[in-house]
Amino acid sequence: VRPILSARCLKCHGPDEGKRKARLRLDEREAAVKRAIKPGDSAKSPLIERIVSKEADEVMPPPSAKKPPLTPAQIDLLKRWIDQGAK
């Protein structure tokens, strides 16, 4: 999970406060759980909702990031991780 988050999310949602978007930090569990992850319930986790969204203004990574969407395997791994408690 960490490599996926590092490669696809932390540039905008990581430790650099100057580059952080939407005041969302995904590199610290407490902050991620507060705003984006509902441990044990991937279906209600905003992180997953944004990753699978079909709306251009909601999907992550956004089209402006010029990165491809996460693969089905990456999404499945994130869902399983969240459903297992996001440790």
PDB file of N, CA and C in Angstrom:
ATOM      1  N   VAL A   1       0.826  -1.192   0.000  1.00  0.00           N
ATOM      2  CA  VAL A   1       0.000   0.000   0.000  1.00  0.00           C
ATOM      3  C   VAL A   1       0.870   1.255   0.000  1.00  0.00           C
ATOM      4  N   ARG A   2       1.890   1.246   0.809  1.00  0.00           N
ATOM      5  CA  ARG A   2       2.750   2.430   0.904  1.00  0.00           C
ATOM      6  C   ARG A   2       3.318   2.831  -0.456  1.00  0.00           C
ATOM      7  N   PRO A   3       3.816   1.881  -1.282  1.00  0.00           N
ATOM      8  CA  PRO A   3       4.330   2.278  -2.600  1.00  0.00           C
ATOM      9  C   PRO A   3       3.264   2.926  -3.486  1.00  0.00           C
ATOM     10  N   ILE A   4       2.021   2.462  -3.397  1.00  0.00           N
ATOM     11  CA  ILE A   4       0.952   3.072  -4.194  1.00  0.00           C
ATOM     12  C   ILE A   4       0.723   4.509  -3.733  1.00  0.00           C
ATOM     13  N   LEU A   5       0.569   4.682  -2.431  1.00  0.00           N
ATOM     14  CA  LEU A   5       0.345   6.026  -1.903  1.00  0.00           C
ATOM     15  C   LEU A   5       1.526   6.943  -2.208  1.00  0.00           C
ATOM     16  N   SER A   6       2.733   6.420  -2.051  1.00  0.00           N
ATOM     17  CA  SER A   6       3.933   7.228  -2.314  1.00  0.00           C
ATOM     18  C   SER A   6       4.009   7.684  -3.764  1.00  0.00           C
ATOM     19  N   ALA A   7       3.737   6.764  -4.677  1.00  0.00           N
ATOM     20  CA  ALA A   7       3.873   7.073  -6.100  1.00  0.00           C
ATOM     21  C   ALA A   7       2.710   7.898  -6.644  1.00  0.00           C
ATOM     22  N   ARG A   8       1.517   7.736  -6.088  1.00  0.00           N
ATOM     23  CA  ARG A   8       0.344   8.325  -6.710  1.00  0.00           C
ATOM     24  C   ARG A   8      -0.329   9.416  -5.901  1.00  0.00           C
ATOM     25  N   CYS A   9      -0.061   9.505  -4.589  1.00  0.00           N
ATOM     26  CA  CYS A   9      -0.841  10.412  -3.747  1.00  0.00           C
ATOM     27  C   CYS A   9      -0.022  11.441  -2.958  1.00  0.00           C
ATOM     28  N   LEU A  10       1.163  11.037  -2.526  1.00  0.00           N
ATOM     29  CA  LEU A  10       1.871  11.863  -1.546  1.00  0.00           C
ATOM     30  C   LEU A  10       2.485  13.141  -2.092  1.00  0.00           C
ATOM     31  N   LYS A  11       2.611  13.263  -3.398  1.00  0.00           N
ATOM     32  CA  LYS A  11       3.117  14.526  -3.945  1.00  0.00           C
ATOM     33  C   LYS A  11       2.182  15.669  -3.550  1.00  0.00           C
ATOM     34  N   CYS A  12       0.886  15.400  -3.562  1.00  0.00           N
ATOM     35  CA  CYS A  12      -0.112  16.421  -3.228  1.00  0.00           C
ATOM     36  C   CYS A  12      -0.731  16.243  -1.841  1.00  0.00           C
ATOM     37  N   HIS A  13      -0.588  15.068  -1.257  1.00  0.00           N
ATOM     38  CA  HIS A  13      -1.224  14.784   0.032  1.00  0.00           C
ATOM     39  C   HIS A  13      -0.214  14.176   0.997  1.00  0.00           C
ATOM     40  N   GLY A  14       0.980  14.741   1.006  1.00  0.00           N
ATOM     41  CA  GLY A  14       2.048  14.201   1.836  1.00  0.00           C
ATOM     42  C   GLY A  14       2.588  15.202   2.836  1.00  0.00           C
ATOM     43  N   PRO A  15       3.840  15.022   3.219  1.00  0.00           N
ATOM     44  CA  PRO A  15       4.422  15.805   4.309  1.00  0.00           C
ATOM     45  C   PRO A  15       4.717  17.265   3.975  1.00  0.00           C
ATOM     46  N   ASP A  16       4.856  17.611   2.712  1.00  0.00           N
ATOM     47  CA  ASP A  16       5.202  18.982   2.346  1.00  0.00           C
ATOM     48  C   ASP A  16       3.971  19.883   2.432  1.00  0.00           C
ATOM     49  N   GLU A  17       3.880  20.623   3.513  1.00  0.00           N
ATOM     50  CA  GLU A  17       2.709  21.471   3.749  1.00  0.00           C
ATOM     51  C   GLU A  17       2.514  22.504   2.646  1.00  0.00           C
ATOM     52  N   GLY A  18       3.589  22.954   2.039  1.00  0.00           N
ATOM     53  CA  GLY A  18       3.503  23.937   0.970  1.00  0.00           C
ATOM     54  C   GLY A  18       2.894  23.390  -0.307  1.00  0.00           C
ATOM     55  N   LYS A  19       2.995  22.089  -0.522  1.00  0.00           N
ATOM     56  CA  LYS A  19       2.452  21.464  -1.729  1.00  0.00           C
ATOM     57  C   LYS A  19       1.158  20.691  -1.460  1.00  0.00           C
ATOM     58  N   ARG A  20       0.784  20.572  -0.212  1.00  0.00           N
ATOM     59  CA  ARG A  20      -0.371  19.755   0.160  1.00  0.00           C
ATOM     60  C   ARG A  20      -1.671  20.366  -0.349  1.00  0.00           C
ATOM     61  N   LYS A  21      -2.486  19.532  -0.950  1.00  0.00           N
ATOM     62  CA  LYS A  21      -3.776  19.942  -1.495  1.00  0.00           C
ATOM     63  C   LYS A  21      -4.906  19.527  -0.552  1.00  0.00           C
ATOM     64  N   ALA A  22      -5.921  20.357  -0.487  1.00  0.00           N
ATOM     65  CA  ALA A  22      -7.151  20.074   0.269  1.00  0.00           C
ATOM     66  C   ALA A  22      -6.894  19.775   1.744  1.00  0.00           C
ATOM     67  N   ARG A  23      -5.770  20.229   2.251  1.00  0.00           N
ATOM     68  CA  ARG A  23      -5.405  19.996   3.657  1.00  0.00           C
ATOM     69  C   ARG A  23      -5.499  18.511   4.030  1.00  0.00           C
ATOM     70  N   LEU A  24      -5.263  17.636   3.044  1.00  0.00           N
ATOM     71  CA  LEU A  24      -5.347  16.190   3.256  1.00  0.00           C
ATOM     72  C   LEU A  24      -3.950  15.596   3.278  1.00  0.00           C
ATOM     73  N   ARG A  25      -3.639  14.943   4.359  1.00  0.00           N
ATOM     74  CA  ARG A  25      -2.338  14.291   4.521  1.00  0.00           C
ATOM     75  C   ARG A  25      -2.546  12.786   4.619  1.00  0.00           C
ATOM     76  N   LEU A  26      -1.957  12.054   3.671  1.00  0.00           N
ATOM     77  CA  LEU A  26      -2.135  10.604   3.634  1.00  0.00           C
ATOM     78  C   LEU A  26      -0.914   9.838   4.126  1.00  0.00           C
ATOM     79  N   ASP A  27       0.140  10.521   4.490  1.00  0.00           N
ATOM     80  CA  ASP A  27       1.343   9.830   4.957  1.00  0.00           C
ATOM     81  C   ASP A  27       1.333   9.591   6.463  1.00  0.00           C
ATOM     82  N   GLU A  28       0.342  10.126   7.160  1.00  0.00           N
ATOM     83  CA  GLU A  28       0.189   9.893   8.590  1.00  0.00           C
ATOM     84  C   GLU A  28      -1.189   9.283   8.826  1.00  0.00           C
ATOM     85  N   ARG A  29      -1.206   8.118   9.463  1.00  0.00           N
ATOM     86  CA  ARG A  29      -2.457   7.380   9.620  1.00  0.00           C
ATOM     87  C   ARG A  29      -3.547   8.215  10.290  1.00  0.00           C
ATOM     88  N   GLU A  30      -3.219   8.894  11.368  1.00  0.00           N
ATOM     89  CA  GLU A  30      -4.229   9.657  12.104  1.00  0.00           C
ATOM     90  C   GLU A  30      -4.913  10.693  11.203  1.00  0.00           C
ATOM     91  N   ALA A  31      -4.130  11.407  10.436  1.00  0.00           N
ATOM     92  CA  ALA A  31      -4.693  12.412   9.531  1.00  0.00           C
ATOM     93  C   ALA A  31      -5.508  11.760   8.417  1.00  0.00           C
ATOM     94  N   ALA A  32      -5.019  10.661   7.879  1.00  0.00           N
ATOM     95  CA  ALA A  32      -5.718   9.967   6.795  1.00  0.00           C
ATOM     96  C   ALA A  32      -7.050   9.407   7.279  1.00  0.00           C
ATOM     97  N   VAL A  33      -7.070   8.839   8.474  1.00  0.00           N
ATOM     98  CA  VAL A  33      -8.289   8.268   9.022  1.00  0.00           C
ATOM     99  C   VAL A  33      -9.303   9.369   9.344  1.00  0.00           C
ATOM    100  N   LYS A  34      -8.811  10.490   9.748  1.00  0.00           N
ATOM    101  CA  LYS A  34      -9.698  11.606  10.089  1.00  0.00           C
ATOM    102  C   LYS A  34     -10.490  12.098   8.882  1.00  0.00           C
ATOM    103  N   ARG A  35      -9.868  12.068   7.686  1.00  0.00           N
ATOM    104  CA  ARG A  35     -10.514  12.698   6.534  1.00  0.00           C
ATOM    105  C   ARG A  35     -10.742  11.807   5.325  1.00  0.00           C
ATOM    106  N   ALA A  36     -10.036  10.684   5.192  1.00  0.00           N
ATOM    107  CA  ALA A  36     -10.108   9.964   3.916  1.00  0.00           C
ATOM    108  C   ALA A  36     -10.325   8.461   4.019  1.00  0.00           C
ATOM    109  N   ILE A  37     -10.043   7.885   5.161  1.00  0.00           N
ATOM    110  CA  ILE A  37     -10.106   6.425   5.289  1.00  0.00           C
ATOM    111  C   ILE A  37     -10.994   6.047   6.466  1.00  0.00           C
ATOM    112  N   LYS A  38     -11.917   5.140   6.231  1.00  0.00           N
ATOM    113  CA  LYS A  38     -12.742   4.582   7.301  1.00  0.00           C
ATOM    114  C   LYS A  38     -12.306   3.136   7.489  1.00  0.00           C
ATOM    115  N   PRO A  39     -11.363   2.895   8.429  1.00  0.00           N
ATOM    116  CA  PRO A  39     -10.867   1.537   8.625  1.00  0.00           C
ATOM    117  C   PRO A  39     -12.008   0.533   8.793  1.00  0.00           C
ATOM    118  N   GLY A  40     -11.897  -0.562   8.042  1.00  0.00           N
ATOM    119  CA  GLY A  40     -12.904  -1.599   8.087  1.00  0.00           C
ATOM    120  C   GLY A  40     -14.034  -1.411   7.097  1.00  0.00           C
ATOM    121  N   ASP A  41     -14.063  -0.289   6.391  1.00  0.00           N
ATOM    122  CA  ASP A  41     -15.179  -0.022   5.472  1.00  0.00           C
ATOM    123  C   ASP A  41     -14.709   0.779   4.252  1.00  0.00           C
ATOM    124  N   SER A  42     -14.124   0.086   3.303  1.00  0.00           N
ATOM    125  CA  SER A  42     -13.618   0.774   2.109  1.00  0.00           C
ATOM    126  C   SER A  42     -14.738   1.432   1.309  1.00  0.00           C
ATOM    127  N   ALA A  43     -15.936   0.856   1.347  1.00  0.00           N
ATOM    128  CA  ALA A  43     -17.051   1.403   0.576  1.00  0.00           C
ATOM    129  C   ALA A  43     -17.459   2.795   1.052  1.00  0.00           C
ATOM    130  N   LYS A  44     -17.162   3.110   2.299  1.00  0.00           N
ATOM    131  CA  LYS A  44     -17.502   4.427   2.842  1.00  0.00           C
ATOM    132  C   LYS A  44     -16.279   5.314   3.039  1.00  0.00           C
ATOM    133  N   SER A  45     -15.163   4.919   2.464  1.00  0.00           N
ATOM    134  CA  SER A  45     -13.926   5.689   2.583  1.00  0.00           C
ATOM    135  C   SER A  45     -13.816   6.687   1.438  1.00  0.00           C
ATOM    136  N   PRO A  46     -13.748   7.980   1.748  1.00  0.00           N
ATOM    137  CA  PRO A  46     -13.607   8.982   0.696  1.00  0.00           C
ATOM    138  C   PRO A  46     -12.424   8.720  -0.237  1.00  0.00           C
ATOM    139  N   LEU A  47     -11.362   8.142   0.266  1.00  0.00           N
ATOM    140  CA  LEU A  47     -10.211   7.829  -0.584  1.00  0.00           C
ATOM    141  C   LEU A  47     -10.630   6.934  -1.748  1.00  0.00           C
ATOM    142  N   ILE A  48     -11.350   5.879  -1.451  1.00  0.00           N
ATOM    143  CA  ILE A  48     -11.793   4.957  -2.498  1.00  0.00           C
ATOM    144  C   ILE A  48     -12.831   5.625  -3.386  1.00  0.00           C
ATOM    145  N   GLU A  49     -13.757   6.352  -2.794  1.00  0.00           N
ATOM    146  CA  GLU A  49     -14.765   7.056  -3.588  1.00  0.00           C
ATOM    147  C   GLU A  49     -14.115   7.951  -4.633  1.00  0.00           C
ATOM    148  N   ARG A  50     -13.051   8.656  -4.241  1.00  0.00           N
ATOM    149  CA  ARG A  50     -12.381   9.569  -5.171  1.00  0.00           C
ATOM    150  C   ARG A  50     -11.581   8.811  -6.225  1.00  0.00           C
ATOM    151  N   ILE A  51     -10.966   7.722  -5.839  1.00  0.00           N
ATOM    152  CA  ILE A  51     -10.154   6.945  -6.775  1.00  0.00           C
ATOM    153  C   ILE A  51     -11.011   6.314  -7.867  1.00  0.00           C
ATOM    154  N   VAL A  52     -12.216   5.873  -7.522  1.00  0.00           N
ATOM    155  CA  VAL A  52     -13.067   5.197  -8.505  1.00  0.00           C
ATOM    156  C   VAL A  52     -14.083   6.124  -9.172  1.00  0.00           C
ATOM    157  N   SER A  53     -14.116   7.375  -8.783  1.00  0.00           N
ATOM    158  CA  SER A  53     -15.079   8.314  -9.351  1.00  0.00           C
ATOM    159  C   SER A  53     -14.899   8.457 -10.862  1.00  0.00           C
ATOM    160  N   LYS A  54     -16.014   8.647 -11.544  1.00  0.00           N
ATOM    161  CA  LYS A  54     -16.002   8.890 -12.991  1.00  0.00           C
ATOM    162  C   LYS A  54     -16.092  10.390 -13.290  1.00  0.00           C
ATOM    163  N   GLU A  55     -16.245  11.203 -12.263  1.00  0.00           N
ATOM    164  CA  GLU A  55     -16.365  12.652 -12.414  1.00  0.00           C
ATOM    165  C   GLU A  55     -14.982  13.297 -12.484  1.00  0.00           C
ATOM    166  N   ALA A  56     -14.729  14.048 -13.535  1.00  0.00           N
ATOM    167  CA  ALA A  56     -13.410  14.651 -13.750  1.00  0.00           C
ATOM    168  C   ALA A  56     -13.005  15.594 -12.617  1.00  0.00           C
ATOM    169  N   ASP A  57     -13.972  16.240 -11.989  1.00  0.00           N
ATOM    170  CA  ASP A  57     -13.635  17.171 -10.914  1.00  0.00           C
ATOM    171  C   ASP A  57     -13.535  16.499  -9.549  1.00  0.00           C
ATOM    172  N   GLU A  58     -13.738  15.180  -9.487  1.00  0.00           N
ATOM    173  CA  GLU A  58     -13.629  14.439  -8.231  1.00  0.00           C
ATOM    174  C   GLU A  58     -12.562  13.355  -8.248  1.00  0.00           C
ATOM    175  N   VAL A  59     -12.294  12.781  -9.400  1.00  0.00           N
ATOM    176  CA  VAL A  59     -11.426  11.609  -9.482  1.00  0.00           C
ATOM    177  C   VAL A  59      -9.989  11.932  -9.049  1.00  0.00           C
ATOM    178  N   MET A  60      -9.374  10.955  -8.398  1.00  0.00           N
ATOM    179  CA  MET A  60      -7.973  11.058  -8.005  1.00  0.00           C
ATOM    180  C   MET A  60      -7.215   9.890  -8.607  1.00  0.00           C
ATOM    181  N   PRO A  61      -6.031  10.111  -9.099  1.00  0.00           N
ATOM    182  CA  PRO A  61      -5.434  11.424  -9.286  1.00  0.00           C
ATOM    183  C   PRO A  61      -6.195  12.209 -10.354  1.00  0.00           C
ATOM    184  N   PRO A  62      -6.211  13.535 -10.205  1.00  0.00           N
ATOM    185  CA  PRO A  62      -6.969  14.359 -11.144  1.00  0.00           C
ATOM    186  C   PRO A  62      -6.328  14.356 -12.530  1.00  0.00           C
ATOM    187  N   PRO A  63      -7.120  14.588 -13.557  1.00  0.00           N
ATOM    188  CA  PRO A  63      -6.563  14.635 -14.915  1.00  0.00           C
ATOM    189  C   PRO A  63      -5.398  15.619 -15.048  1.00  0.00           C
ATOM    190  N   SER A  64      -5.436  16.701 -14.296  1.00  0.00           N
ATOM    191  CA  SER A  64      -4.356  17.697 -14.370  1.00  0.00           C
ATOM    192  C   SER A  64      -3.020  17.151 -13.870  1.00  0.00           C
ATOM    193  N   ALA A  65      -3.038  16.078 -13.106  1.00  0.00           N
ATOM    194  CA  ALA A  65      -1.798  15.474 -12.610  1.00  0.00           C
ATOM    195  C   ALA A  65      -1.055  14.727 -13.710  1.00  0.00           C
ATOM    196  N   LYS A  66      -1.765  14.472 -14.815  1.00  0.00           N
ATOM    197  CA  LYS A  66      -1.182  13.771 -15.959  1.00  0.00           C
ATOM    198  C   LYS A  66      -0.600  12.414 -15.562  1.00  0.00           C
ATOM    199  N   LYS A  67      -1.312  11.743 -14.657  1.00  0.00           N
ATOM    200  CA  LYS A  67      -0.960  10.387 -14.247  1.00  0.00           C
ATOM    201  C   LYS A  67      -2.122   9.491 -14.596  1.00  0.00           C
ATOM    202  N   PRO A  68      -1.848   8.263 -14.991  1.00  0.00           N
ATOM    203  CA  PRO A  68      -2.952   7.354 -15.297  1.00  0.00           C
ATOM    204  C   PRO A  68      -3.718   6.995 -14.029  1.00  0.00           C
ATOM    205  N   PRO A  69      -4.973   6.596 -14.185  1.00  0.00           N
ATOM    206  CA  PRO A  69      -5.725   6.150 -13.008  1.00  0.00           C
ATOM    207  C   PRO A  69      -5.065   4.919 -12.399  1.00  0.00           C
ATOM    208  N   LEU A  70      -5.394   4.662 -11.152  1.00  0.00           N
ATOM    209  CA  LEU A  70      -4.880   3.454 -10.520  1.00  0.00           C
ATOM    210  C   LEU A  70      -5.429   2.237 -11.254  1.00  0.00           C
ATOM    211  N   THR A  71      -4.656   1.181 -11.259  1.00  0.00           N
ATOM    212  CA  THR A  71      -5.086  -0.054 -11.913  1.00  0.00           C
ATOM    213  C   THR A  71      -6.127  -0.753 -11.038  1.00  0.00           C
ATOM    214  N   PRO A  72      -6.921  -1.630 -11.619  1.00  0.00           N
ATOM    215  CA  PRO A  72      -7.862  -2.410 -10.801  1.00  0.00           C
ATOM    216  C   PRO A  72      -7.161  -3.167  -9.673  1.00  0.00           C
ATOM    217  N   ALA A  73      -5.977  -3.680  -9.920  1.00  0.00           N
ATOM    218  CA  ALA A  73      -5.238  -4.406  -8.877  1.00  0.00           C
ATOM    219  C   ALA A  73      -4.833  -3.465  -7.737  1.00  0.00           C
ATOM    220  N   GLN A  74      -4.409  -2.262  -8.066  1.00  0.00           N
ATOM    221  CA  GLN A  74      -4.047  -1.284  -7.036  1.00  0.00           C
ATOM    222  C   GLN A  74      -5.270  -0.881  -6.212  1.00  0.00           C
ATOM    223  N   ILE A  75      -6.382  -0.665  -6.892  1.00  0.00           N
ATOM    224  CA  ILE A  75      -7.616  -0.301  -6.201  1.00  0.00           C
ATOM    225  C   ILE A  75      -8.056  -1.439  -5.284  1.00  0.00           C
ATOM    226  N   ASP A  76      -7.997  -2.661  -5.775  1.00  0.00           N
ATOM    227  CA  ASP A  76      -8.367  -3.820  -4.963  1.00  0.00           C
ATOM    228  C   ASP A  76      -7.488  -3.921  -3.725  1.00  0.00           C
ATOM    229  N   LEU A  77      -6.187  -3.700  -3.888  1.00  0.00           N
ATOM    230  CA  LEU A  77      -5.273  -3.756  -2.749  1.00  0.00           C
ATOM    231  C   LEU A  77      -5.621  -2.691  -1.710  1.00  0.00           C
ATOM    232  N   LEU A  78      -5.890  -1.478  -2.157  1.00  0.00           N
ATOM    233  CA  LEU A  78      -6.272  -0.411  -1.226  1.00  0.00           C
ATOM    234  C   LEU A  78      -7.577  -0.745  -0.504  1.00  0.00           C
ATOM    235  N   LYS A  79      -8.549  -1.267  -1.229  1.00  0.00           N
ATOM    236  CA  LYS A  79      -9.819  -1.648  -0.609  1.00  0.00           C
ATOM    237  C   LYS A  79      -9.608  -2.731   0.449  1.00  0.00           C
ATOM    238  N   ARG A  80      -8.845  -3.760   0.106  1.00  0.00           N
ATOM    239  CA  ARG A  80      -8.596  -4.849   1.069  1.00  0.00           C
ATOM    240  C   ARG A  80      -7.866  -4.334   2.302  1.00  0.00           C
ATOM    241  N   TRP A  81      -6.895  -3.447   2.084  1.00  0.00           N
ATOM    242  CA  TRP A  81      -6.134  -2.857   3.193  1.00  0.00           C
ATOM    243  C   TRP A  81      -7.069  -2.082   4.125  1.00  0.00           C
ATOM    244  N   ILE A  82      -7.937  -1.274   3.553  1.00  0.00           N
ATOM    245  CA  ILE A  82      -8.876  -0.501   4.371  1.00  0.00           C
ATOM    246  C   ILE A  82      -9.840  -1.447   5.089  1.00  0.00           C
ATOM    247  N   ASP A  83     -10.387  -2.418   4.361  1.00  0.00           N
ATOM    248  CA  ASP A  83     -11.329  -3.363   4.976  1.00  0.00           C
ATOM    249  C   ASP A  83     -10.697  -4.157   6.113  1.00  0.00           C
ATOM    250  N   GLN A  84      -9.372  -4.344   6.061  1.00  0.00           N
ATOM    251  CA  GLN A  84      -8.656  -5.065   7.122  1.00  0.00           C
ATOM    252  C   GLN A  84      -8.177  -4.127   8.224  1.00  0.00           C
ATOM    253  N   GLY A  85      -8.597  -2.879   8.206  1.00  0.00           N
ATOM    254  CA  GLY A  85      -8.268  -1.965   9.294  1.00  0.00           C
ATOM    255  C   GLY A  85      -7.268  -0.881   8.962  1.00  0.00           C
ATOM    256  N   ALA A  86      -6.721  -0.880   7.768  1.00  0.00           N
ATOM    257  CA  ALA A  86      -5.791   0.170   7.324  1.00  0.00           C
ATOM    258  C   ALA A  86      -4.615   0.360   8.279  1.00  0.00           C
ATOM    259  N   LYS A  87      -4.024  -0.721   8.696  1.00  0.00           N
ATOM    260  CA  LYS A  87      -2.852  -0.637   9.605  1.00  0.00           C
ATOM    261  C   LYS A  87      -1.600  -0.292   8.836  1.00  0.00           C
TER     262      LYS A  87
END
